[in-house]
Amino acid sequence: MPKAKGKTRRQKFGYNVNRKRLNRNARRKAAPRIECSHIRHAWDHTKSVRQNLAEMGLAMDPNKAVPLRKRKVKAMEVDMEERPKDLVRKPYVVNELEAEASLPEKKGNTLSRDLIEYVHYMVENHGEDYKAMARDEKNYYQDTPKQIRNKVNVYKRFYPTEWQAFIDSLQKKKMEVD
């Protein structure tokens, strides 16, 4: 439904608004999202990046955090004093990150169902005879014996327990036939 005529007010320019501060606050609010949940929850938006990371016990610049040793030995080394370490107010962040890093890595890559069935079929019918596998009618992609051997080896590497169970079942079948 259209607005009634004369009911809208003309927008006037706000001369008393500080545009610089307005834009800065908008940029700060639209800061990039921190992916790491541990750091994101401990982050204090009123502090700088360096201050936040120092409170968490993390380094802003790894080159300054772990300086390289000088190759030259200076005579004035005795006079050098250690810098006081920054106070770590949020040590739980580092502990959570270390715990997460120590977890075993998840296997993200798997083999396709077709490849697994292909390897099962070939090994079931031909055993270790890769030349016979290459001549088989189910070799739709016309793989060479070496390519088929590599596919079988990949399957062995990805699923060692399943491969062993499969070989054991083949041997049992062979025993029953004999």
Tab-separated table of N, CA and C in Angstrom, residues 33-119:
chain	number	residue	atom	x	y	z
A	33	ARG	N	35.523	-12.243	11.098
A	33	ARG	CA	35.143	-13.225	12.118
A	33	ARG	C	36.329	-14.131	12.413
A	34	ILE	N	36.623	-14.326	13.687
A	34	ILE	CA	37.730	-15.171	14.096
A	34	ILE	C	37.247	-16.618	14.018
A	35	GLU	N	37.936	-17.431	13.222
A	35	GLU	CA	37.506	-18.809	12.995
A	35	GLU	C	37.680	-19.681	14.229
A	36	CYS	N	38.772	-19.503	14.945
A	36	CYS	CA	39.058	-20.341	16.104
A	36	CYS	C	38.127	-19.955	17.257
A	37	SER	N	37.300	-20.903	17.695
A	37	SER	CA	36.299	-20.588	18.715
A	37	SER	C	36.936	-20.245	20.062
A	38	HIS	N	38.068	-20.880	20.395
A	38	HIS	CA	38.722	-20.613	21.676
A	38	HIS	C	39.188	-19.160	21.741
A	39	ILE	N	39.806	-18.692	20.670
A	39	ILE	CA	40.295	-17.312	20.635
A	39	ILE	C	39.118	-16.343	20.559
A	40	ARG	N	38.088	-16.697	19.769
A	40	ARG	CA	36.933	-15.812	19.594
A	40	ARG	C	36.234	-15.548	20.927
A	41	HIS	N	36.087	-16.571	21.781
A	41	HIS	CA	35.384	-16.392	23.040
A	41	HIS	C	36.204	-15.589	24.040
A	42	ALA	N	37.518	-15.645	23.942
A	42	ALA	CA	38.370	-14.915	24.882
A	42	ALA	C	38.718	-13.518	24.367
A	43	TRP	N	38.286	-13.167	23.175
A	43	TRP	CA	38.669	-11.901	22.547
A	43	TRP	C	37.976	-10.736	23.235
A	44	ASP	N	38.735	-9.660	23.444
A	44	ASP	CA	38.202	-8.429	24.026
A	44	ASP	C	38.264	-7.354	22.942
A	45	HIS	N	37.110	-6.904	22.489
A	45	HIS	CA	37.062	-5.970	21.363
A	45	HIS	C	37.548	-4.571	21.718
A	46	THR	N	37.682	-4.299	22.995
A	46	THR	CA	38.156	-2.966	23.385
A	46	THR	C	39.679	-2.876	23.323
A	47	LYS	N	40.359	-4.026	23.203
A	47	LYS	CA	41.823	-4.037	23.191
A	47	LYS	C	42.342	-4.291	21.794
A	48	SER	N	43.617	-4.010	21.602
A	48	SER	CA	44.239	-4.217	20.291
A	48	SER	C	44.537	-5.700	20.095
A	49	VAL	N	44.906	-6.050	18.879
A	49	VAL	CA	45.221	-7.440	18.551
A	49	VAL	C	46.414	-7.911	19.375
A	50	ARG	N	47.438	-7.071	19.451
A	50	ARG	CA	48.644	-7.437	20.204
A	50	ARG	C	48.320	-7.669	21.682
A	51	GLN	N	47.508	-6.798	22.268
A	51	GLN	CA	47.154	-6.940	23.675
A	51	GLN	C	46.338	-8.214	23.908
A	52	ASN	N	45.387	-8.476	23.011
A	52	ASN	CA	44.571	-9.687	23.145
A	52	ASN	C	45.425	-10.936	23.083
A	53	LEU	N	46.298	-11.012	22.096
A	53	LEU	CA	47.127	-12.201	21.931
A	53	LEU	C	48.109	-12.358	23.093
A	54	ALA	N	48.637	-11.244	23.596
A	54	ALA	CA	49.563	-11.307	24.731
A	54	ALA	C	48.841	-11.822	25.976
A	55	GLU	N	47.597	-11.420	26.180
A	55	GLU	CA	46.828	-11.905	27.329
A	55	GLU	C	46.570	-13.403	27.236
A	56	MET	N	46.450	-13.893	26.007
A	56	MET	CA	46.178	-15.327	25.811
A	56	MET	C	47.460	-16.152	25.825
A	57	GLY	N	48.609	-15.482	25.809
A	57	GLY	CA	49.874	-16.207	25.799
A	57	GLY	C	50.304	-16.588	24.392
A	58	LEU	N	49.749	-15.905	23.399
A	58	LEU	CA	50.099	-16.165	21.995
A	58	LEU	C	50.964	-15.029	21.483
A	59	ALA	N	51.676	-15.281	20.402
A	59	ALA	CA	52.594	-14.274	19.863
A	59	ALA	C	51.976	-13.595	18.648
A	60	MET	N	52.126	-12.292	18.588
A	60	MET	CA	51.674	-11.543	17.422
A	60	MET	C	52.687	-11.724	16.298
A	61	ASP	N	53.951	-11.614	16.639
A	61	ASP	CA	55.022	-11.751	15.656
A	61	ASP	C	55.949	-12.883	16.117
A	62	PRO	N	55.953	-14.008	15.413
A	62	PRO	CA	56.787	-15.126	15.861
A	62	PRO	C	58.275	-14.818	15.819
A	63	ASN	N	58.688	-13.885	14.969
A	63	ASN	CA	60.104	-13.525	14.889
A	63	ASN	C	60.574	-12.815	16.150
A	64	LYS	N	59.678	-12.070	16.784
A	64	LYS	CA	60.050	-11.392	18.028
A	64	LYS	C	59.855	-12.304	19.235
A	65	ALA	N	58.929	-13.245	19.126
A	65	ALA	CA	58.660	-14.145	20.247
A	65	ALA	C	59.804	-15.130	20.445
A	66	VAL	N	60.339	-15.633	19.343
A	66	VAL	CA	61.458	-16.579	19.413
A	66	VAL	C	62.590	-15.986	18.575
A	67	PRO	N	63.388	-15.107	19.153
A	67	PRO	CA	64.435	-14.464	18.361
A	67	PRO	C	65.548	-15.440	18.008
A	68	LEU	N	66.137	-15.220	16.866
A	68	LEU	CA	67.268	-16.039	16.435
A	68	LEU	C	68.498	-15.638	17.235
A	69	ARG	N	69.326	-16.631	17.541
A	69	ARG	CA	70.556	-16.319	18.272
A	69	ARG	C	71.528	-15.624	17.324
A	70	LYS	N	72.234	-14.685	17.861
A	70	LYS	CA	73.239	-13.978	17.063
A	70	LYS	C	74.435	-14.887	16.868
A	71	ARG	N	74.984	-14.861	15.675
A	71	ARG	CA	76.145	-15.713	15.384
A	71	ARG	C	77.408	-15.151	16.046
A	72	LYS	N	77.483	-13.834	16.142
A	72	LYS	CA	78.654	-13.210	16.764
A	72	LYS	C	78.469	-13.194	18.280
A	73	VAL	N	79.505	-13.496	18.985
A	73	VAL	CA	79.469	-13.441	20.449
A	73	VAL	C	79.943	-12.053	20.843
A	74	LYS	N	79.100	-11.343	21.530
A	74	LYS	CA	79.444	-9.985	21.925
A	74	LYS	C	80.021	-9.986	23.339
A	75	ALA	N	80.875	-9.018	23.596
A	75	ALA	CA	81.501	-8.911	24.909
A	75	ALA	C	80.523	-8.371	25.949
A	76	MET	N	79.494	-7.713	25.515
A	76	MET	CA	78.566	-7.062	26.434
A	76	MET	C	77.400	-7.977	26.835
A	77	GLU	N	77.500	-9.269	26.587
A	77	GLU	CA	76.389	-10.175	26.894
A	77	GLU	C	76.088	-10.229	28.386
A	78	VAL	N	77.044	-9.989	29.209
A	78	VAL	CA	76.850	-10.057	30.659
A	78	VAL	C	75.906	-8.956	31.104
A	79	ASP	N	75.990	-7.798	30.453
A	79	ASP	CA	75.178	-6.659	30.850
A	79	ASP	C	73.725	-6.780	30.392
A	80	MET	N	73.490	-7.658	29.418
A	80	MET	CA	72.119	-7.770	28.896
A	80	MET	C	71.218	-8.385	29.950
A	81	GLU	N	70.060	-7.799	30.101
A	81	GLU	CA	69.115	-8.319	31.077
A	81	GLU	C	67.886	-8.855	30.344
A	82	GLU	N	67.263	-9.840	30.926
A	82	GLU	CA	66.089	-10.455	30.306
A	82	GLU	C	64.903	-9.510	30.422
A	83	ARG	N	64.103	-9.510	29.331
A	83	ARG	CA	62.876	-8.725	29.379
A	83	ARG	C	61.859	-9.461	30.240
A	84	PRO	N	61.087	-8.725	31.019
A	84	PRO	CA	60.049	-9.412	31.793
A	84	PRO	C	58.986	-9.968	30.844
A	85	LYS	N	58.550	-11.171	31.128
A	85	LYS	CA	57.530	-11.812	30.287
A	85	LYS	C	56.201	-11.109	30.504
A	86	ASP	N	55.391	-11.067	29.421
A	86	ASP	CA	54.053	-10.490	29.551
A	86	ASP	C	53.193	-11.395	30.423
A	87	LEU	N	52.326	-10.779	31.189
A	87	LEU	CA	51.446	-11.524	32.067
A	87	LEU	C	50.371	-12.219	31.229
A	88	VAL	N	50.254	-13.515	31.396
A	88	VAL	CA	49.246	-14.275	30.662
A	88	VAL	C	48.010	-14.379	31.539
A	89	ARG	N	46.968	-13.637	31.159
A	89	ARG	CA	45.755	-13.599	31.968
A	89	ARG	C	44.767	-14.692	31.573
A	90	LYS	N	44.919	-15.194	30.348
A	90	LYS	CA	43.980	-16.213	29.852
A	90	LYS	C	44.751	-17.453	29.389
A	91	PRO	N	45.365	-18.188	30.311
A	91	PRO	CA	46.160	-19.351	29.908
A	91	PRO	C	45.304	-20.511	29.396
A	92	TYR	N	44.013	-20.490	29.718
A	92	TYR	CA	43.142	-21.579	29.275
A	92	TYR	C	43.030	-21.639	27.751
A	93	VAL	N	43.233	-20.515	27.080
A	93	VAL	CA	43.156	-20.502	25.612
A	93	VAL	C	44.282	-21.351	25.032
A	94	VAL	N	45.485	-21.158	25.518
A	94	VAL	CA	46.630	-21.933	25.034
A	94	VAL	C	46.443	-23.406	25.369
A	95	ASN	N	45.937	-23.697	26.565
A	95	ASN	CA	45.712	-25.090	26.955
A	95	ASN	C	44.692	-25.761	26.046
A	96	GLU	N	43.607	-25.046	25.719
A	96	GLU	CA	42.584	-25.609	24.830
A	96	GLU	C	43.136	-25.822	23.427
A	97	LEU	N	43.940	-24.868	22.952
A	97	LEU	CA	44.531	-25.013	21.617
A	97	LEU	C	45.497	-26.198	21.566
A	98	GLU	N	46.296	-26.372	22.616
A	98	GLU	CA	47.228	-27.503	22.668
A	98	GLU	C	46.473	-28.828	22.719
A	99	ALA	N	45.391	-28.867	23.490
A	99	ALA	CA	44.593	-30.096	23.583
A	99	ALA	C	43.971	-30.439	22.234
A	100	GLU	N	43.492	-29.419	21.542
A	100	GLU	CA	42.889	-29.643	20.220
A	100	GLU	C	43.936	-30.093	19.200
A	101	ALA	N	45.135	-29.537	19.303
A	101	ALA	CA	46.199	-29.894	18.361
A	101	ALA	C	46.712	-31.307	18.614
A	102	SER	N	46.611	-31.786	19.854
A	102	SER	CA	47.128	-33.113	20.168
A	102	SER	C	46.171	-34.228	19.761
A	103	LEU	N	44.936	-33.880	19.395
A	103	LEU	CA	43.979	-34.895	18.963
A	103	LEU	C	44.436	-35.499	17.641
A	104	PRO	N	44.157	-36.786	17.409
A	104	PRO	CA	44.565	-37.384	16.133
A	104	PRO	C	43.773	-36.783	14.974
A	105	GLU	N	44.425	-36.718	13.838
A	105	GLU	CA	43.807	-36.108	12.663
A	105	GLU	C	42.751	-37.045	12.082
A	106	LYS	N	41.639	-36.469	11.664
A	106	LYS	CA	40.577	-37.264	11.064
A	106	LYS	C	40.939	-37.576	9.621
A	107	LYS	N	40.586	-38.789	9.211
A	107	LYS	CA	40.810	-39.156	7.813
A	107	LYS	C	39.677	-38.568	6.997
A	108	GLY	N	39.986	-37.594	6.176
A	108	GLY	CA	38.951	-36.948	5.385
A	108	GLY	C	38.746	-37.589	4.032
A	109	ASN	N	39.785	-38.213	3.515
A	109	ASN	CA	39.670	-38.743	2.170
A	109	ASN	C	39.353	-40.239	2.212
A	110	THR	N	38.405	-40.655	1.394
A	110	THR	CA	38.023	-42.053	1.304
A	110	THR	C	37.978	-42.450	-0.159
A	111	LEU	N	37.882	-43.723	-0.391
A	111	LEU	CA	37.802	-44.218	-1.760
A	111	LEU	C	36.339	-44.359	-2.158
A	112	SER	N	36.097	-44.286	-3.466
A	112	SER	CA	34.724	-44.395	-3.939
A	112	SER	C	34.244	-45.837	-3.816
A	113	ARG	N	32.945	-45.968	-3.714
A	113	ARG	CA	32.343	-47.301	-3.598
A	113	ARG	C	32.649	-48.126	-4.857
A	114	ASP	N	32.637	-47.465	-6.022
A	114	ASP	CA	32.916	-48.167	-7.288
A	114	ASP	C	34.317	-48.754	-7.294
A	115	LEU	N	35.297	-47.984	-6.828
A	115	LEU	CA	36.678	-48.469	-6.819
A	115	LEU	C	36.831	-49.661	-5.873
A	116	ILE	N	36.170	-49.599	-4.743
A	116	ILE	CA	36.248	-50.698	-3.784
A	116	ILE	C	35.650	-51.966	-4.390
A	117	GLU	N	34.483	-51.828	-5.031
A	117	GLU	CA	33.846	-52.994	-5.662
A	117	GLU	C	34.711	-53.529	-6.798
A	118	TYR	N	35.331	-52.642	-7.545
A	118	TYR	CA	36.204	-53.021	-8.658
A	118	TYR	C	37.395	-53.841	-8.154
A	119	VAL	N	38.024	-53.363	-7.082
A	119	VAL	CA	39.179	-54.071	-6.509
A	119	VAL	C	38.742	-55.430	-5.967
